[in-house]
Structures are given as structure tokens and as C-alpha cells.
Amino acid sequence: MSSSPTVVHGPVSERRSLYKAFAASLSGTSLEWYDFAVYSSAAALVFGDLFFPGSDPLTGTLQAFATYAVGYVARPLGGIFFGRLGDVIGRKRVLVATLLLIGVATFFIGLLPTHAQAGAIAPTMLVVLRFAQGVGVGGEWGGAVLLSSEFSKAGERGFWASAAQVGPPLGTLMANGVLAVLAGTLSEEAFLSWGWRLAFLLSAVLVAFGLLIRTKLEETPVFRELEARGDRPTAPVSEVLRTQTRPLIAAILARVGPDVLYAMFAVFVLTYATKELGMSRGQAVTAVLVGSAFQVGLIPLSGWLSDRYGRRTVYAIGAVGGAVWSVVFFAVASSFATVLPGVVIGLLFHSLMYGPQAAFVSEQFTARLRYTGSSLAYTFAGVIGGALAPLAFTYFLAKSGTEYVIAAYIVVACAVTLVGLRLGQAVDDSVDAAVSPA
């Protein structure tokens, strides 16, 4: 081990390391979320027919979303396992492992037999591989956030930490883009037979590229300092639960609203638009594609705004706007002409929460427990928010017959986020004591 705890030695090299960390965080997270998002889209569009056949298409969708939820339920296990490792052995090595895990699981999903070919073993294997995806994503987020934020300075962390936040919309953009091309160029029969598999098999190439970037990355200066001082925790999970209770609760609650809003405007809207509004699959996917494209720019902008005006202020505007817009959306959504701008605006409010989220969550925890604390907050909130939301939306729509029950669900989720923001620390530029090990 080097006798010096410092990785960089001047403004130029510091900035170069920051750019490399930003690229590694962005590219790796985007590739992992491509894997995760391609499953989410396939669950909404084809998995109900291929793995859960039945006379009721809505029931098939509900069952397909159940396997979607498994990916979220598995996240806390990934957060606990990989989060602990991230605080003990370092950010870089853990992030290589999480990327590899998701890539292998996604590739094998593309090779699975369908229910018609293998019977009950097909959906069983699908759930197992989805579970593996979830474990990988559960350990990814906390490290990806720290990768870029721990190289940055006070007053800039909202922007630089947002690199990991751009991953989901960019991954969604790539996943839905690939599925849109396949659905648009292949016949319905060919797409359902083998075309959807290509989107999963492509992940092998993408993950190989991400691994190349991450293996060449250096460890963050914050962790190297902790390592040099011998200040790494031995039981970070129990220490977080024992000493960081309020920050953990605040971070979990703050994440619920964004997860639910994203589940609505990037996942469930595919089912709603095709099955309830009669739109084509291509139109529904296009709406999500356009909204995701806007998010690629809106998320870092929101992170930058949080550096200027405060995390909680920008975050709260997104929560209130998302709650109001969910009601408006169902009132106006009737065709592609109204769904497209509806999705874009919905994801705009999501961006206002999601951009500052990485910095807000990581700033709640001390440096020696930050990977574990951030991972636990991210994964447990995912179960409460993102995992349940598509299932709840589908169930409520089938039982009540009205979309406004869904809107009410989103309003409550955004209110929970506001409570989390109130409980959290407004640290922003004064976060040096929490972010640096000094």
C-alpha cells in the first residue's frame, strides 16, 4: 500500500481523476441499468405472454411485474453484502463485481426457454436471474455515487454525484431504443419468438466495455485516507443501524416519491398506454424514450441547481410538482399526443428529485459508513417504492377501474418524500466534515 493517502497531486490531476470517476460512474451505471431496464420493458410488453400465459392479459402483466418486483426485493441483500464490502475493501473492487453479476444474469435471461417450451421451470429460472440482477443493482448505486462525489469538492457534489443518477434514464433510453428497433423491424411473431432475446444478449458487449473502464480506475481519495488511517469499520451494517438511525430513515423516506413516480412514467405507462388507451407498443415506447432523453440533461442540471439553491429546495419542488402532475396526467391522457408530453413532464419532476438525490443521501452518512448507509437507504426504499408501485398500479386499475386511485398513491408517496427531506440534514456546502475523512 502506498505510504501516501492521497491519489492526486495538483489541480490538473485532481480534475482528470474527477472526470475519469464521472465517466466510470456514468458508463457503468448506464450499462447496468440497460440490463435492468430491458427487463422492465420486456416485463411490460412481452413476458406476460411468454412466461405467464393466461386468458386475462392484465393478470399476465401482473405476474410479469411480480418478477419485476423480485429485482427490487433482492436489492437489500445486495446493498447489505456489497455495501459492507465497499466500506471495508474499497469502492472500485465492489463496483467491478456488481457490474459483472448483472451482466451475466442478463445474458442468461436472453437464453431462457419460454413457458411453452419448458413449462413451469421457465418462469422459475426467470425469477432466479431477475433476483441476481437485483442483488447486483443493490450493491451498485452506493458505490457509483461515491465514485464521483468523493473526488469532487464542496459546492459541486450535487452535479458530480448525479453521474450515477443519469445511468437509469440513459440505460432506459438504450433498452427501450433497442426494443423499439426490434419491434419496429420485426414482425410480431418474430419479435415474440426470438427478437426480444437480442436485447438481452447485447448486454455481454456493453458490460465488457464497462468492465474495461472500471478496472482501470483508481480508488477514491476518501477511502484511501480511511485505509491509511486504519479507520475502516469491521461491522458497518450494525454500526449504521445503531448510530445513523435518523439519517437512514430520512434517506429512505426521501427516495420513496422518486421511485414511485419513475415506476409510473417509465414502466407502468407502457402497460397503461397500450392496454387502457389503445396505443401501439411503438408509441408507448417512444413516449418513454423521449422522456428519458430529456432526463439525461435534466438530472445533472437538477444536481447543479441543488449546489446553488440547496438539495432540499430543489428536491421538494420536484416532489410537489410530481404529486400534482400525476393527477393532471390521468385527466388529460387519451392519445399519443397527450401521453408524450405527459410522460416528459412527469419525468421532469422526477429529475428535480433524482438529480440532488445522490448527494443528499450520501451526505447523510459519515465517510467510514457511507457506502453501507447509502446502499441500505437506496435498496430498502426501492422495495417500498419502486417494487410495489407497478404491482399496486396494475391491481388498483383492475379492481377500481379508475386511474385516480393510482394518482392518489403517487401523491402519498411524494408526501412521504417531503417528510424524509424534513428529517434529513441540510448539509450541502458544509458537508466537508461528512464527506472527507479529515
Tab-separated table of C-alpha atoms in Angstrom, residues 7-233:
chain	number	residue	atom	x	y	z
A	7	VAL	CA	-4.348	9.833	-5.011
A	8	VAL	CA	-3.827	13.062	-6.873
A	9	HIS	CA	-1.212	15.787	-6.581
A	10	GLY	CA	-2.487	19.022	-8.044
A	11	PRO	CA	-5.455	20.790	-9.639
A	12	VAL	CA	-4.900	19.299	-13.111
A	13	SER	CA	-4.505	15.697	-11.940
A	14	GLU	CA	-7.360	16.120	-9.461
A	15	ARG	CA	-9.659	17.276	-12.242
A	16	ARG	CA	-8.524	14.477	-14.523
A	17	SER	CA	-9.289	11.909	-11.805
A	18	LEU	CA	-12.684	13.508	-11.274
A	19	TYR	CA	-13.521	13.271	-14.978
A	20	LYS	CA	-12.447	9.616	-15.049
A	21	ALA	CA	-14.548	8.849	-11.977
A	22	PHE	CA	-17.544	10.640	-13.510
A	23	ALA	CA	-17.159	8.614	-16.723
A	24	ALA	CA	-16.787	5.336	-14.819
A	25	SER	CA	-19.815	6.081	-12.673
A	26	LEU	CA	-21.934	7.168	-15.636
A	27	SER	CA	-20.929	4.416	-18.051
A	28	GLY	CA	-21.036	1.550	-15.595
A	29	THR	CA	-24.361	2.562	-14.076
A	30	SER	CA	-25.860	3.163	-17.516
A	31	LEU	CA	-24.815	-0.281	-18.664
A	32	GLU	CA	-26.186	-1.934	-15.528
A	33	TRP	CA	-29.449	-0.040	-15.865
A	34	TYR	CA	-29.651	-1.032	-19.503
A	35	ASP	CA	-29.734	-4.604	-18.234
A	36	PHE	CA	-32.273	-3.786	-15.553
A	37	ALA	CA	-34.426	-1.589	-17.800
A	38	VAL	CA	-34.535	-4.014	-20.709
A	39	TYR	CA	-36.121	-6.491	-18.322
A	40	SER	CA	-38.604	-3.887	-17.057
A	41	SER	CA	-39.708	-3.043	-20.593
A	42	ALA	CA	-39.911	-6.690	-21.599
A	43	ALA	CA	-41.997	-7.414	-18.478
A	44	ALA	CA	-44.499	-4.789	-19.555
A	45	LEU	CA	-44.555	-5.763	-23.238
A	46	VAL	CA	-43.884	-9.478	-23.780
A	47	PHE	CA	-43.146	-11.505	-20.630
A	48	GLY	CA	-46.799	-11.836	-19.676
A	49	ASP	CA	-47.443	-13.801	-22.890
A	50	LEU	CA	-44.177	-15.750	-22.972
A	51	PHE	CA	-43.715	-16.784	-19.348
A	52	PHE	CA	-47.136	-16.296	-17.721
A	53	PRO	CA	-49.745	-17.254	-20.328
A	54	GLY	CA	-53.391	-16.899	-19.374
A	55	SER	CA	-56.759	-15.798	-20.654
A	56	ASP	CA	-56.589	-12.417	-18.892
A	57	PRO	CA	-53.799	-10.204	-20.295
A	58	LEU	CA	-53.915	-7.940	-17.229
A	59	THR	CA	-53.263	-10.967	-14.992
A	60	GLY	CA	-50.307	-11.913	-17.155
A	61	THR	CA	-48.921	-8.408	-16.790
A	62	LEU	CA	-49.416	-8.538	-13.033
A	63	GLN	CA	-47.465	-11.786	-12.832
A	64	ALA	CA	-44.723	-10.387	-15.049
A	65	PHE	CA	-44.455	-7.337	-12.801
A	66	ALA	CA	-44.181	-9.734	-9.845
A	67	THR	CA	-40.856	-10.916	-11.267
A	68	TYR	CA	-40.008	-7.239	-11.826
A	69	ALA	CA	-40.560	-6.708	-8.094
A	70	VAL	CA	-38.224	-9.602	-7.254
A	71	GLY	CA	-35.381	-7.495	-8.620
A	72	TYR	CA	-36.232	-4.816	-6.075
A	73	VAL	CA	-36.711	-7.231	-3.188
A	74	ALA	CA	-33.244	-8.655	-3.885
A	75	ARG	CA	-31.661	-5.207	-3.714
A	76	PRO	CA	-31.412	-5.004	0.098
A	77	LEU	CA	-29.370	-8.208	0.092
A	78	GLY	CA	-27.043	-6.647	-2.475
A	79	GLY	CA	-26.976	-3.417	-0.503
A	80	ILE	CA	-26.070	-5.207	2.720
A	81	PHE	CA	-23.467	-7.508	1.175
A	82	PHE	CA	-21.787	-5.157	-1.280
A	83	GLY	CA	-22.340	-2.021	0.821
A	84	ARG	CA	-20.430	-3.616	3.679
A	85	LEU	CA	-17.635	-4.670	1.328
A	86	GLY	CA	-17.466	-1.168	-0.142
A	87	ASP	CA	-16.667	0.307	3.274
A	88	VAL	CA	-14.227	-2.496	4.126
A	89	ILE	CA	-12.286	-3.288	0.919
A	90	GLY	CA	-12.987	-0.216	-1.212
A	91	ARG	CA	-15.352	1.241	-3.809
A	92	LYS	CA	-13.594	0.139	-7.002
A	93	ARG	CA	-13.396	-3.626	-6.485
A	94	VAL	CA	-17.020	-3.856	-5.408
A	95	LEU	CA	-18.216	-1.926	-8.461
A	96	VAL	CA	-16.397	-4.332	-10.787
A	97	ALA	CA	-18.164	-7.266	-9.100
A	98	THR	CA	-21.647	-5.722	-9.284
A	99	LEU	CA	-21.286	-4.930	-12.975
A	100	LEU	CA	-20.164	-8.465	-13.758
A	101	LEU	CA	-23.027	-10.027	-11.770
A	102	ILE	CA	-25.733	-8.096	-13.578
A	103	GLY	CA	-24.187	-8.684	-16.983
A	104	VAL	CA	-24.047	-12.461	-16.586
A	105	ALA	CA	-27.629	-12.638	-15.260
A	106	THR	CA	-28.988	-10.519	-18.110
A	107	PHE	CA	-27.171	-12.517	-20.766
A	108	PHE	CA	-28.676	-15.771	-19.497
A	109	ILE	CA	-32.185	-14.281	-19.484
A	110	GLY	CA	-31.752	-13.939	-23.242
A	111	LEU	CA	-31.145	-17.702	-23.456
A	112	LEU	CA	-34.124	-18.828	-21.359
A	113	PRO	CA	-36.777	-21.154	-22.776
A	114	THR	CA	-40.360	-19.857	-22.633
A	115	HIS	CA	-43.295	-21.404	-20.765
A	116	ALA	CA	-44.430	-23.106	-23.956
A	117	GLN	CA	-41.009	-24.746	-24.296
A	118	ALA	CA	-40.163	-25.691	-20.698
A	119	GLY	CA	-43.303	-25.278	-18.609
A	120	ALA	CA	-43.053	-24.001	-15.037
A	121	ILE	CA	-39.254	-24.141	-14.996
A	122	ALA	CA	-39.126	-21.188	-17.413
A	123	PRO	CA	-40.699	-18.548	-15.111
A	124	THR	CA	-38.780	-20.062	-12.170
A	125	MET	CA	-35.458	-19.528	-13.924
A	126	LEU	CA	-36.576	-16.046	-14.926
A	127	VAL	CA	-37.225	-15.141	-11.294
A	128	VAL	CA	-33.826	-16.525	-10.202
A	129	LEU	CA	-31.954	-14.472	-12.798
A	130	ARG	CA	-34.023	-11.402	-12.004
A	131	PHE	CA	-33.070	-11.904	-8.365
A	132	ALA	CA	-29.386	-11.942	-9.329
A	133	GLN	CA	-29.876	-8.697	-11.266
A	134	GLY	CA	-31.408	-7.106	-8.194
A	135	VAL	CA	-28.543	-8.154	-5.940
A	136	GLY	CA	-26.076	-6.551	-8.352
A	137	VAL	CA	-28.010	-3.293	-8.646
A	138	GLY	CA	-28.413	-3.183	-4.865
A	139	GLY	CA	-24.660	-3.003	-4.452
A	140	GLU	CA	-24.057	-0.725	-7.426
A	141	TRP	CA	-25.743	2.558	-6.585
A	142	GLY	CA	-23.980	3.461	-3.350
A	143	GLY	CA	-20.547	2.874	-4.850
A	144	ALA	CA	-21.297	4.633	-8.139
A	145	VAL	CA	-22.427	7.717	-6.237
A	146	LEU	CA	-19.302	7.758	-4.081
A	147	LEU	CA	-17.058	7.153	-7.053
A	148	SER	CA	-17.680	10.612	-8.438
A	149	SER	CA	-18.709	12.527	-5.300
A	150	GLU	CA	-15.626	11.558	-3.288
A	151	PHE	CA	-13.382	13.040	-5.980
A	152	SER	CA	-15.335	16.336	-6.043
A	153	LYS	CA	-15.277	19.436	-3.875
A	154	ALA	CA	-17.845	21.113	-1.660
A	155	GLY	CA	-20.246	23.198	-3.699
A	156	GLU	CA	-20.008	20.823	-6.682
A	157	ARG	CA	-21.135	17.466	-5.300
A	158	GLY	CA	-24.723	17.756	-6.419
A	159	PHE	CA	-23.606	17.930	-10.036
A	160	TRP	CA	-20.814	15.347	-9.955
A	161	ALA	CA	-22.743	12.820	-7.864
A	162	SER	CA	-25.561	12.991	-10.417
A	163	ALA	CA	-23.431	10.883	-12.787
A	164	ALA	CA	-24.873	7.748	-11.179
A	165	GLN	CA	-28.364	9.228	-11.470
A	166	VAL	CA	-28.065	9.694	-15.231
A	167	GLY	CA	-27.498	5.943	-15.521
A	168	PRO	CA	-31.160	4.871	-15.162
A	169	PRO	CA	-32.627	7.157	-17.859
A	170	LEU	CA	-29.664	6.542	-20.160
A	171	GLY	CA	-29.988	2.810	-19.581
A	172	THR	CA	-33.747	3.069	-20.127
A	173	LEU	CA	-33.100	5.027	-23.300
A	174	MET	CA	-30.771	2.356	-24.643
A	175	ALA	CA	-33.020	-0.523	-23.568
A	176	ASN	CA	-36.229	0.909	-24.969
A	177	GLY	CA	-34.376	2.081	-28.057
A	178	VAL	CA	-33.149	-1.432	-28.789
A	179	LEU	CA	-36.602	-2.896	-28.118
A	180	ALA	CA	-38.225	-0.215	-30.294
A	181	VAL	CA	-35.908	-1.015	-33.210
A	182	LEU	CA	-36.546	-4.727	-32.829
A	183	ALA	CA	-40.316	-4.296	-32.510
A	184	GLY	CA	-40.377	-1.916	-35.470
A	185	THR	CA	-38.277	-4.023	-37.832
A	186	LEU	CA	-39.541	-7.489	-36.930
A	187	SER	CA	-42.969	-8.980	-37.287
A	188	GLU	CA	-45.000	-9.558	-34.128
A	189	GLU	CA	-44.359	-13.272	-34.431
A	190	ALA	CA	-40.598	-12.880	-34.882
A	191	PHE	CA	-40.306	-10.378	-32.027
A	192	LEU	CA	-42.159	-12.666	-29.583
A	193	SER	CA	-40.269	-15.743	-30.834
A	194	TRP	CA	-36.645	-14.572	-30.759
A	195	GLY	CA	-36.320	-10.831	-31.355
A	196	TRP	CA	-36.658	-9.796	-27.693
A	197	ARG	CA	-33.702	-12.055	-26.836
A	198	LEU	CA	-31.265	-9.917	-28.809
A	199	ALA	CA	-31.728	-7.010	-26.387
A	200	PHE	CA	-30.593	-9.229	-23.508
A	201	LEU	CA	-27.715	-10.893	-25.349
A	202	LEU	CA	-26.365	-7.471	-26.354
A	203	SER	CA	-25.587	-6.795	-22.694
A	204	ALA	CA	-22.479	-9.007	-22.938
A	205	VAL	CA	-20.803	-6.452	-25.213
A	206	LEU	CA	-21.938	-3.479	-23.143
A	207	VAL	CA	-20.806	-4.933	-19.822
A	208	ALA	CA	-17.394	-5.853	-21.262
A	209	PHE	CA	-16.967	-2.189	-22.187
A	210	GLY	CA	-17.982	-1.077	-18.694
A	211	LEU	CA	-15.570	-3.503	-17.049
A	212	LEU	CA	-12.712	-2.145	-19.163
A	213	ILE	CA	-13.352	1.352	-17.797
A	214	ARG	CA	-13.797	0.342	-14.169
A	215	THR	CA	-10.782	-1.938	-13.899
A	216	LYS	CA	-8.538	0.972	-14.908
A	217	LEU	CA	-9.998	3.340	-12.316
A	218	GLU	CA	-8.147	4.333	-9.146
A	219	GLU	CA	-9.678	4.153	-5.663
A	220	THR	CA	-11.318	7.285	-4.263
A	221	PRO	CA	-9.107	9.571	-2.130
A	222	VAL	CA	-11.606	9.386	0.732
A	223	PHE	CA	-11.353	5.610	1.033
A	224	ARG	CA	-7.561	5.664	0.628
A	225	GLU	CA	-7.395	8.126	3.516
A	226	LEU	CA	-9.608	5.919	5.666
A	227	GLU	CA	-7.464	2.925	4.770
A	228	ALA	CA	-4.229	4.742	5.610
A	229	ARG	CA	-5.616	5.801	8.993
A	230	GLY	CA	-6.900	2.301	9.752
A	231	ASP	CA	-10.383	3.705	10.211
A	232	ARG	CA	-12.347	1.167	8.170
A	233	PRO	CA	-15.352	-0.324	10.001
